[in-house]
XYZ file of C-alpha atoms in Angstrom:
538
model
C -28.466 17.244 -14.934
C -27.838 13.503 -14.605
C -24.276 14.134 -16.620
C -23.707 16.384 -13.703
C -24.588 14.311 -11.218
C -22.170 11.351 -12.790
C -19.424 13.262 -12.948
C -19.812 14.635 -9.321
C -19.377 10.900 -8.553
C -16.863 10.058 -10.994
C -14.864 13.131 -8.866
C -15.679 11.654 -5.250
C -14.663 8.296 -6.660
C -11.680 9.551 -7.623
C -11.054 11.937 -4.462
C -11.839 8.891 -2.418
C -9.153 6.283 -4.191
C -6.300 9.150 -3.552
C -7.037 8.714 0.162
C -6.964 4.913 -0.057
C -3.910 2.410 0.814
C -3.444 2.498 -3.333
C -2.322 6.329 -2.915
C 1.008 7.065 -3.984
C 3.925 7.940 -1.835
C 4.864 11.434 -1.805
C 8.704 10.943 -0.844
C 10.673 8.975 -2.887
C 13.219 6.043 -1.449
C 16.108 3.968 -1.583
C 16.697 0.310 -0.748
C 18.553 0.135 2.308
C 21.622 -1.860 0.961
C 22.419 1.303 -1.561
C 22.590 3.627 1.686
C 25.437 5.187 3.458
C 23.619 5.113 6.325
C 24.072 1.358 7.556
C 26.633 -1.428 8.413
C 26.057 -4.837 8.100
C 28.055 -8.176 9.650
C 28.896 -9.502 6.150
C 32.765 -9.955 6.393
C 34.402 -12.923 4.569
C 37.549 -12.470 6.815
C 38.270 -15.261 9.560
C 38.919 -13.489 12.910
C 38.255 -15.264 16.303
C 38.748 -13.490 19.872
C 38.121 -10.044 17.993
C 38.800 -6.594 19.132
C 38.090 -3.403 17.753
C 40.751 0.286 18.337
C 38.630 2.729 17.244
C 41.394 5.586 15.727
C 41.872 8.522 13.557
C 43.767 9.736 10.673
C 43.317 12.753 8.983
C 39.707 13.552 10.632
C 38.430 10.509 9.527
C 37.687 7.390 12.425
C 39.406 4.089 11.256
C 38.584 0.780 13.236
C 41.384 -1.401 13.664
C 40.511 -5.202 13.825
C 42.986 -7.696 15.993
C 41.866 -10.960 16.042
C 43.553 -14.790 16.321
C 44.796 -15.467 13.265
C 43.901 -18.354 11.028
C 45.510 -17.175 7.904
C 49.065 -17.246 10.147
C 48.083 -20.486 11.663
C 47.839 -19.200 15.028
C 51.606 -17.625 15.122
C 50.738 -14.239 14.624
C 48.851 -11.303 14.363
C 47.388 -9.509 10.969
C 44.993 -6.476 10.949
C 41.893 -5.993 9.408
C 40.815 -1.935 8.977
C 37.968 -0.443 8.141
C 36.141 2.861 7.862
C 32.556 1.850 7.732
C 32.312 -1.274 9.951
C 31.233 -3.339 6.818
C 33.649 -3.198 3.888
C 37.264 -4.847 6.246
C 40.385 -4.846 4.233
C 43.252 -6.879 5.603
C 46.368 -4.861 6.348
C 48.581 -8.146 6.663
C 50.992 -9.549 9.576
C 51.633 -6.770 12.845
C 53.300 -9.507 14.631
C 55.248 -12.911 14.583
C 56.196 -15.163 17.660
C 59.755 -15.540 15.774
C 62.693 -14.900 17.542
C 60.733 -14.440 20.939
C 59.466 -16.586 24.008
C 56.378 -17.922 22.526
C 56.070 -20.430 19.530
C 52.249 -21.072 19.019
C 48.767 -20.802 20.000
C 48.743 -16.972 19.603
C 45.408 -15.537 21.119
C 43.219 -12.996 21.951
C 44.765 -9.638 20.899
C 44.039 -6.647 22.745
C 45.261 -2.828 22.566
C 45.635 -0.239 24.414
C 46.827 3.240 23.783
C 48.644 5.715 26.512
C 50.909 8.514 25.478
C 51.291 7.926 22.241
C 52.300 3.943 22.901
C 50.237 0.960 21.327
C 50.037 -2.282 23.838
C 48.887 -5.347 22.506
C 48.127 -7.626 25.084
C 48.106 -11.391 23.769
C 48.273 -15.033 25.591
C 50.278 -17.979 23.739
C 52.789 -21.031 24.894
C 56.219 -20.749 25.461
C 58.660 -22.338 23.259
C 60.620 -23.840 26.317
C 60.415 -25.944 29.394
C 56.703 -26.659 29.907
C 54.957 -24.911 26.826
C 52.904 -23.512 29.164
C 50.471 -20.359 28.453
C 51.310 -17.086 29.323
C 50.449 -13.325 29.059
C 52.846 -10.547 27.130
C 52.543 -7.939 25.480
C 54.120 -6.040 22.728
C 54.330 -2.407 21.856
C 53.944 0.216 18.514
C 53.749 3.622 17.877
C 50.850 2.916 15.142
C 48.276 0.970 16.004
C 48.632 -0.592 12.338
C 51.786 -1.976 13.659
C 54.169 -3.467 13.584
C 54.498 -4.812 16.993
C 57.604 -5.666 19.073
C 58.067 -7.638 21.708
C 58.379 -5.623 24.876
C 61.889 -5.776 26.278
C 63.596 -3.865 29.440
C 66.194 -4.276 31.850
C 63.862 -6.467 33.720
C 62.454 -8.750 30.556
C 64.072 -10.016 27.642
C 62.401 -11.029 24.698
C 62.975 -14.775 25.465
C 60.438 -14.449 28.389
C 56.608 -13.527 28.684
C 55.774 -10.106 30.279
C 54.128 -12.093 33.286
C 54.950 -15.037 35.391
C 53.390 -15.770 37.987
C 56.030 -18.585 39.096
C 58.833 -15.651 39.737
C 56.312 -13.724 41.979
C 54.851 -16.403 43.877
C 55.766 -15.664 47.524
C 53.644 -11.725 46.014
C 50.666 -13.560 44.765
C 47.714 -13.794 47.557
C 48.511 -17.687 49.135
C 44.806 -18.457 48.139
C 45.820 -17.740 44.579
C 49.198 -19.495 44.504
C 49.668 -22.385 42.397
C 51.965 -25.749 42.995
C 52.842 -26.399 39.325
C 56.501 -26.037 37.766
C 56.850 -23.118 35.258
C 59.696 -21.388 33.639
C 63.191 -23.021 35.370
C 61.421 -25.689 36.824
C 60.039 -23.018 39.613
C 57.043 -23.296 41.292
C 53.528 -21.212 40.716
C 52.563 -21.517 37.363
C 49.081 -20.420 35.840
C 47.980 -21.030 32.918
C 46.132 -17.947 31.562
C 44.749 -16.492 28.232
C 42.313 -13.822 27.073
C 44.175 -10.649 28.627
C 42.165 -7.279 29.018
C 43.461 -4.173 29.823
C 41.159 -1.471 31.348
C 41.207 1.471 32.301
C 39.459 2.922 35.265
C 38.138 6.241 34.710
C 37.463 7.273 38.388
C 40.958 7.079 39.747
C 42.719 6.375 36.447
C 44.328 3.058 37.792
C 45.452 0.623 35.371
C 44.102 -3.079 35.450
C 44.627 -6.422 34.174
C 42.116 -8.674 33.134
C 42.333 -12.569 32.396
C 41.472 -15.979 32.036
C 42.871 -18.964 34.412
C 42.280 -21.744 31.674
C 40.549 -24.725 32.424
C 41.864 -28.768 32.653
C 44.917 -28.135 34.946
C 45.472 -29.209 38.514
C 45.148 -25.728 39.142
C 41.553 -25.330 38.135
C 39.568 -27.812 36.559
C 37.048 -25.037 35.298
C 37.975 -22.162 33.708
C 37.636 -18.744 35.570
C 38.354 -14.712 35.806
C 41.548 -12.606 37.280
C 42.438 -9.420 37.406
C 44.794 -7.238 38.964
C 46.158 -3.741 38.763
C 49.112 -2.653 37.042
C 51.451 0.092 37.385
C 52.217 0.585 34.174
C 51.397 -1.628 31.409
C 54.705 -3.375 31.288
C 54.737 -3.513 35.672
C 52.314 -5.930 37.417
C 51.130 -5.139 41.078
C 51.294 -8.929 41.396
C 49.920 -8.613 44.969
C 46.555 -7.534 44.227
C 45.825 -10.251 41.876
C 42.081 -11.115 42.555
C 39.525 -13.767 41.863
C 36.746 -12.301 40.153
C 34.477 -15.312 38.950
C 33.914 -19.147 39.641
C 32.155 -21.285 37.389
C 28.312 -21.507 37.950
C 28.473 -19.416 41.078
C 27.044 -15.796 41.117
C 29.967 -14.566 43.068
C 33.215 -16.818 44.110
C 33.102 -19.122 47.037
C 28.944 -18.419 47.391
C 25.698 -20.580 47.202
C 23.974 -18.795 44.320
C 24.010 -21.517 41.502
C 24.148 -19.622 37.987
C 23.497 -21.958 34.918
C 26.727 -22.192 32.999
C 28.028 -24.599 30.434
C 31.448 -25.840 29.068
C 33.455 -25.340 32.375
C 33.678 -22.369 31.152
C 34.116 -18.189 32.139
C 36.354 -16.703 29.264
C 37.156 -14.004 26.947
C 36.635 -11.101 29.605
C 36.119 -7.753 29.412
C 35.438 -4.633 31.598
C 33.268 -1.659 31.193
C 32.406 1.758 33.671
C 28.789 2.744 33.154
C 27.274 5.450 35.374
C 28.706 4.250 38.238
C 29.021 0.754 37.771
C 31.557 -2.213 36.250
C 30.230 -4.413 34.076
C 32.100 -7.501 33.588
C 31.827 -9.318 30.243
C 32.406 -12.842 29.979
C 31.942 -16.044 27.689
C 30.102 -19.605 28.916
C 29.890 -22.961 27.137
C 32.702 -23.551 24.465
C 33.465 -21.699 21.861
C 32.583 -24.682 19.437
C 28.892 -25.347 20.483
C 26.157 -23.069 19.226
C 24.979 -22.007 22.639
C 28.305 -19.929 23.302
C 27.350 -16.921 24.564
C 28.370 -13.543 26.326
C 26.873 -12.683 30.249
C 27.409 -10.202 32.814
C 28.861 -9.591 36.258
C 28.660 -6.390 38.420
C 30.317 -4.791 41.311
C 30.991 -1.227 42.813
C 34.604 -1.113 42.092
C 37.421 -2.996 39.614
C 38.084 -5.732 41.411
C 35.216 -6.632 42.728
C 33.558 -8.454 43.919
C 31.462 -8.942 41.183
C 27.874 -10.611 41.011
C 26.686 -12.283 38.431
C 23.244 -11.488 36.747
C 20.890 -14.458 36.593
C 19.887 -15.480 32.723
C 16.402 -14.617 33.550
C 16.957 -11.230 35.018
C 18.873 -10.223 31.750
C 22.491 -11.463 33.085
C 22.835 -13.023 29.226
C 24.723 -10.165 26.855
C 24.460 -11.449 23.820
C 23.433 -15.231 22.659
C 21.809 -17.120 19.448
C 18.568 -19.425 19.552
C 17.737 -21.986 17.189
C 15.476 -20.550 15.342
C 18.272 -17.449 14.115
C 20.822 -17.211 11.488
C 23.508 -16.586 13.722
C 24.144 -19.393 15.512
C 27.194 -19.028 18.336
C 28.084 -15.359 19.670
C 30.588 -15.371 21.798
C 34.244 -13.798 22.807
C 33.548 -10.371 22.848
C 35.202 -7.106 23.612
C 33.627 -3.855 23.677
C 34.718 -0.083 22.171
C 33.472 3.463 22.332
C 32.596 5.364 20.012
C 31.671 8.980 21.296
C 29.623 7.837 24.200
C 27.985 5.030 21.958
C 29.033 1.657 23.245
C 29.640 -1.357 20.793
C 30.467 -5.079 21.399
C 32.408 -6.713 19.130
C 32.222 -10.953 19.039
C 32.545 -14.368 17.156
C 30.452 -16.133 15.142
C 30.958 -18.730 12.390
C 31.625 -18.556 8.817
C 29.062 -21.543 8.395
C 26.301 -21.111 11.192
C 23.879 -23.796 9.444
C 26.939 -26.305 10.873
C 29.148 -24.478 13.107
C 32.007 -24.931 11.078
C 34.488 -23.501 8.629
C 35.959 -20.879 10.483
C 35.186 -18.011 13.244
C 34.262 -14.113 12.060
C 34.032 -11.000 13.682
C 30.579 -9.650 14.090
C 29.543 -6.031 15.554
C 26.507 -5.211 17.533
C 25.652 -1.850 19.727
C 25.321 -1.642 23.436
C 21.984 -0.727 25.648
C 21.554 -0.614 29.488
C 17.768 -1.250 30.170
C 16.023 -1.828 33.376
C 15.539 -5.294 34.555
C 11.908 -6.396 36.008
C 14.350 -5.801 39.362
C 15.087 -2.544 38.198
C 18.600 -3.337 37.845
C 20.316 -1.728 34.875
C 21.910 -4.649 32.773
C 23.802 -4.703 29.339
C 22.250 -5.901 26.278
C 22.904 -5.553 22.719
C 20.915 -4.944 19.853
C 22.293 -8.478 18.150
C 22.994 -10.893 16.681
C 22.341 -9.116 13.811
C 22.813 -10.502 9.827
C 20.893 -7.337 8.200
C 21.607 -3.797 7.897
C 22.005 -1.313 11.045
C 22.433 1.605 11.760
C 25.801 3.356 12.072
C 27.264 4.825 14.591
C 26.234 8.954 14.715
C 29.775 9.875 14.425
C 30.614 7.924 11.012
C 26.921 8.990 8.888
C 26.470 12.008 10.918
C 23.087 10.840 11.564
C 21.496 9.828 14.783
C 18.577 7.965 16.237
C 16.579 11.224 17.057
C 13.266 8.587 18.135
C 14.955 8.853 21.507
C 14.556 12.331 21.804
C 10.892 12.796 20.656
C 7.483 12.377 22.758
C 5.649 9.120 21.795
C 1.987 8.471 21.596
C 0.162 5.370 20.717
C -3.232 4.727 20.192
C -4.282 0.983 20.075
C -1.285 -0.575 22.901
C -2.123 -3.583 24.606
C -2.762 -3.385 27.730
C -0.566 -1.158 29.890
C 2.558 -1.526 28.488
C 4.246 1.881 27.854
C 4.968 3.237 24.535
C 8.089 3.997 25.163
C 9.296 0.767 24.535
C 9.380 1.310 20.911
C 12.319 4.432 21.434
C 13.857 3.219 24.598
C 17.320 2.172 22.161
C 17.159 -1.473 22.650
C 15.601 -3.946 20.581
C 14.316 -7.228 22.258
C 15.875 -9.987 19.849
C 15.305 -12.752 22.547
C 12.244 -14.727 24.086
C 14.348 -14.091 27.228
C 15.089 -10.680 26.957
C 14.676 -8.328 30.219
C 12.199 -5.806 28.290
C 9.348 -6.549 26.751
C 8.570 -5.672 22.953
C 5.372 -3.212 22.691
C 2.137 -4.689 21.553
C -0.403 -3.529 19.470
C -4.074 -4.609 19.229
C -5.114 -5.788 15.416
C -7.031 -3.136 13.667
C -5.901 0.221 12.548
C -3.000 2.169 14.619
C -1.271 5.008 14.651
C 2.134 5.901 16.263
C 3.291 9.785 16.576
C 6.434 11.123 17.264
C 6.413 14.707 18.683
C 10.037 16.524 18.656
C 10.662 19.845 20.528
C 12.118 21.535 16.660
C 12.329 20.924 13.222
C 14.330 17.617 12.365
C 16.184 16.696 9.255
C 14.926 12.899 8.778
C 16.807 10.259 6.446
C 15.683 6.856 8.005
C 12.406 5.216 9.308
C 12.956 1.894 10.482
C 10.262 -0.272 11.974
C 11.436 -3.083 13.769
C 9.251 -6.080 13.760
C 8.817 -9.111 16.035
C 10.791 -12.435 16.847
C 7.713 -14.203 17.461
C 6.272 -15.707 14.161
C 2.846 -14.734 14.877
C 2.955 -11.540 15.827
C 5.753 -10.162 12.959
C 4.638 -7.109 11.189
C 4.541 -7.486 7.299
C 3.853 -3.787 5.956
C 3.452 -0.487 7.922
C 0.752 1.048 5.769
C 2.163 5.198 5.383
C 4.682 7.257 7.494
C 3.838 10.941 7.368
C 5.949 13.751 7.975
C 4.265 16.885 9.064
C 6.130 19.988 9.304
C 3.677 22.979 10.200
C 0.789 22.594 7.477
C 3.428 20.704 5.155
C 3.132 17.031 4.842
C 4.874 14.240 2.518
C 4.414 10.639 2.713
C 5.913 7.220 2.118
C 3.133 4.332 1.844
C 3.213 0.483 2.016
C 6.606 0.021 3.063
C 6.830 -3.836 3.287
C 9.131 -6.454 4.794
C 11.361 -8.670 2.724
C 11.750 -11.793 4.315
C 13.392 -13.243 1.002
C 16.075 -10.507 0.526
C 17.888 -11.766 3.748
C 17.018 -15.432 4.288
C 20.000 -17.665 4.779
C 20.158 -21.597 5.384
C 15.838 -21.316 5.015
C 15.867 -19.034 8.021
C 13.953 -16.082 8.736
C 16.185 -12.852 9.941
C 14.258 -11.392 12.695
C 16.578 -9.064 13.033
C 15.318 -7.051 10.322
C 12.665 -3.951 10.208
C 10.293 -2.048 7.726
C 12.437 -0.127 6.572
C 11.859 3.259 5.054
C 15.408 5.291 3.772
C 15.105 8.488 2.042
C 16.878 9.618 -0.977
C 16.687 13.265 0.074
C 16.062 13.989 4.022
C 13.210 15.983 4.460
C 12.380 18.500 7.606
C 9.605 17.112 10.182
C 8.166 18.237 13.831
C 6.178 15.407 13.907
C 6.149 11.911 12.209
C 3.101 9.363 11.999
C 3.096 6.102 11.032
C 0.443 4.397 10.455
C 0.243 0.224 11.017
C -3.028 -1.796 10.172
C -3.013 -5.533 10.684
C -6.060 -7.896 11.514
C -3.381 -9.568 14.415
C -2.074 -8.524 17.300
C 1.256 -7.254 16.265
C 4.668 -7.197 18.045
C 7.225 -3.965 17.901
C 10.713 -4.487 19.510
C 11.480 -0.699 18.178
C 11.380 2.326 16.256
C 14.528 3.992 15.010
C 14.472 7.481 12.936
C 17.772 8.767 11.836
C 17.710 12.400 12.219
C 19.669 15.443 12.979
């Protein structure tokens, strides 16, 4: 009887261990970095003032990278394409100032594609009279190039696609400028960064730019824009202000904190019923360059800038990141997913050796105002997700009903699948907190889901960061599997002794499995921060 008895408790012993943390996973996995799944901001190509064309070819979408050139010492264009936003080969020269009007400083590359006609947009000085900067543009049936110069019975290809000294008496008198240009005449502006855009309510074409700073024009750098009738015919008469430096709109009271003298490297964007101006402030060499935000109710304006506190900051680095510097942006689509594309350095521990590109994606959250601002899930150094379209896989956490059952206080757990993960102390939404002890957080969807991904974000605050989530389960009627003890590596993507905090808990299949409903289950002795969830599904 007692032999019995002992191995009755030898069984519940036993029984009791399989429930424990020391269980073993049912599903196996895959470290991150040997999935199709993700890109990650590891290019060793130099690329400042980047832009991405997103294309296709034979079914398959190809990004096209133009950037200023440091391998053509500034006097050119080259092309960098990719297929996964991680692995960039360089497609070599698209364009050359020789045997045109411009001889150096070739910057900012944009394109633009309408009936079957590549623009590039680009600012550089002119080889004659006052080597002043100007705006062109140059035109391809590919957008791999090459480029020409555009030329037409009204250009030729020894002068710059706009000057604003031959359409002076056009230009808006409060916008007219007493410097000598081209033949000595009067009305030059300096201006860089061109941006074409679109406008998908009326399908009018505009002009974006950049009156550069430290001439007696302007002694700060600010934003222009005006329509065009075609991209080779400026409406020179609606040329508009659209920014002044540290001022929420031009000519007002509102003080904005700015830095550098600086509003560059523009951009605009439509979202549901709103332009969203993108712009750079401080310089690009200083660690605190960054992207913010202006909005208005039609193209031109005008356009209100968004206070740093109320979320009006885009995209920016803090000491205590890798990246340090994230600035220059432009922005592309990607089958209603929006993307911003920027600068960073080759060397952030020292801001030097050289600018790279760096890609990040797009959210529009709710300010405590209730505004809707733009914010990006970056600076990022570690793997993300890509975009639906390229691993056919999407973040389904947005679609499901979540519950969570130790929250702090009355913060809604929604934050954790709202698409936007809080990477700043100054960010306009909150991360969701969790009390210490055990907690579990469901996701409900409305069918049966094919899951490949699990990633648990974890927070920027030291003290708070989770280490481990302690199981996911996926239930599927009265089927179950699950992963256990999937940990963070703080080591695996450490650079210069700092911490990415950009990073999640990150749980990748190597088969997807079906689920209604996924659990996972946390269980810290800390009060523990969550910035978001993201399940790739389909």
């Amino acid at each position: 009887m007692k032999k019995v008895a002992s191995l009755i408790i030898i069984i519940m012993i036993l029984l009791a261990s399989g429930c424990s943390n020391g269980a073993k996973s049912t599903v196996e996995t895959i470290d991150i970095l040997e999935s199709n799944l993700f890109y990650q901001n590891k290019t060793e190509n130099f690329g400042a003032d980047p832009f991405i064309l997103v294309d296709e070819e034979d079914g398959q979408k190809i990004f096209y990278l133009y950037s200023t050139s440091r391998e053509l010492g500034a006097k050119g264009f080259e092309i960098l394409f990719s297929n996964d936003l991680s692995n960039w080969h360089n497609g070599g020269p698209i364009f050359m100032c020789d045997g045109t009007w411009c001889s150096k400083n070739l910057w900012a590359p944009e394109v633009i594609e309408d009936n079957g006609i590549y623009y590039l947009f680009y600012s550089a000085q002119n080889k004659t009279d006052n080597e002043g900067f100007y705006i062109s543009v140059a035109t391809s049936k590919s957008p791999a190039g090459p480029f020409n110069e555009y030329v037409s019975e009204s250009k030729t290809i020894s002068e710059p696609l706009i000057s604003f000294e031959k359409h002076n008496n056009q230009i808006p008198a409060e916008l007219r400028s007493n410097l000598t240009g081209i033949d000595g005449k009067v009305g030059y502006i300096k201006v860089i960064d061109a941006s074409p855009f679109v406008d998908p309510v009326s399908g009018k074409k505009y002009l974006y730019f950049i009156a550069d700073l430290n001439t007696e024009y302007t002694y700060e750098s600010f934003v222009l824009g005006m329509e065009m009738e075609d991209w080779t015919t400026p409406k020179y008469e609606t040329l508009t202000r659209i920014t002044e430096f540290g001022k929420a709109v031009p000519g007002g009271d509102e003080i904005v904190l700015e830095g550098g003298r600086t509003n560059e490297g523009c951009t605009v964007t439509y979202h549901d019923g709103i332009y969203y101006l993108t712009f750079s402030t401080f310089t690009y060499m200083t660690a605190e360059y960054q992207v913010r935000q202006a909005l208005a109710d039609s193209p031109l304006g005008p356009f209100r800038k968004i206070q740093n506190n109320d979320g009006g900051t885009v995209i920016f680095t803090e000491a205590s990141t890798i990246r340090q510097s994230a600035g220059h942006s432009s922005i592309f689509e990607l089958d209603g997913e929006l993307y911003m594309v920027y600068h960073t350095f080759f060397n952030d521990a020292t801001i030097d050796a050289g600018r790279k590109p760096a890609v990040d994606k797009i959210a529009f959250v709710k300010n405590y105002e209730g505004l809707t601002v733009m914010q990006t899930n970056g600076p990022t150094t570690t793997p993300q997700p890509l975009p639906a379209t390229i691993s056919s896989y999407r973040n389904v956490a947005l679609e499901a009903k979540v519950n969570c059952d130790n929250g702090a206080g009355k913060l809604d757990a929604s934050l954790v699948n709202d698409g936007f993960i809080p990477l700043h102390r100054q960010s306009p939404v909150s991360e969701y907190i969790i009390n210490p002890g055990q907690t579990t957080i469901t996701f409900d969807f409305d069918k049966e889901t094919e899951i490949a991904a699990v990633l648990v974000y974890t927070s920027i605050k030291d003290a708070m960061r989770l280490r481990s989530v302690e199981s996911i389960v996926f239930e599927n009627g009265e089927e179950s599997e699950t992963i256990r003890n999937v940990e963070l590596d703080d080591e695996k993507y450490m650079q210069y002794k700092k911490i990415a905090y950009d990073q999640a808990c990150s749980a990748v299949l190597k088969e997807p499995l079906k689920a209604k409903k996924i659990t996972i289950t946390i269980n810290e002795d800390y009060t523990v921060g969550i910035p978001e969830i993201i399940i790739l599904g389909r």
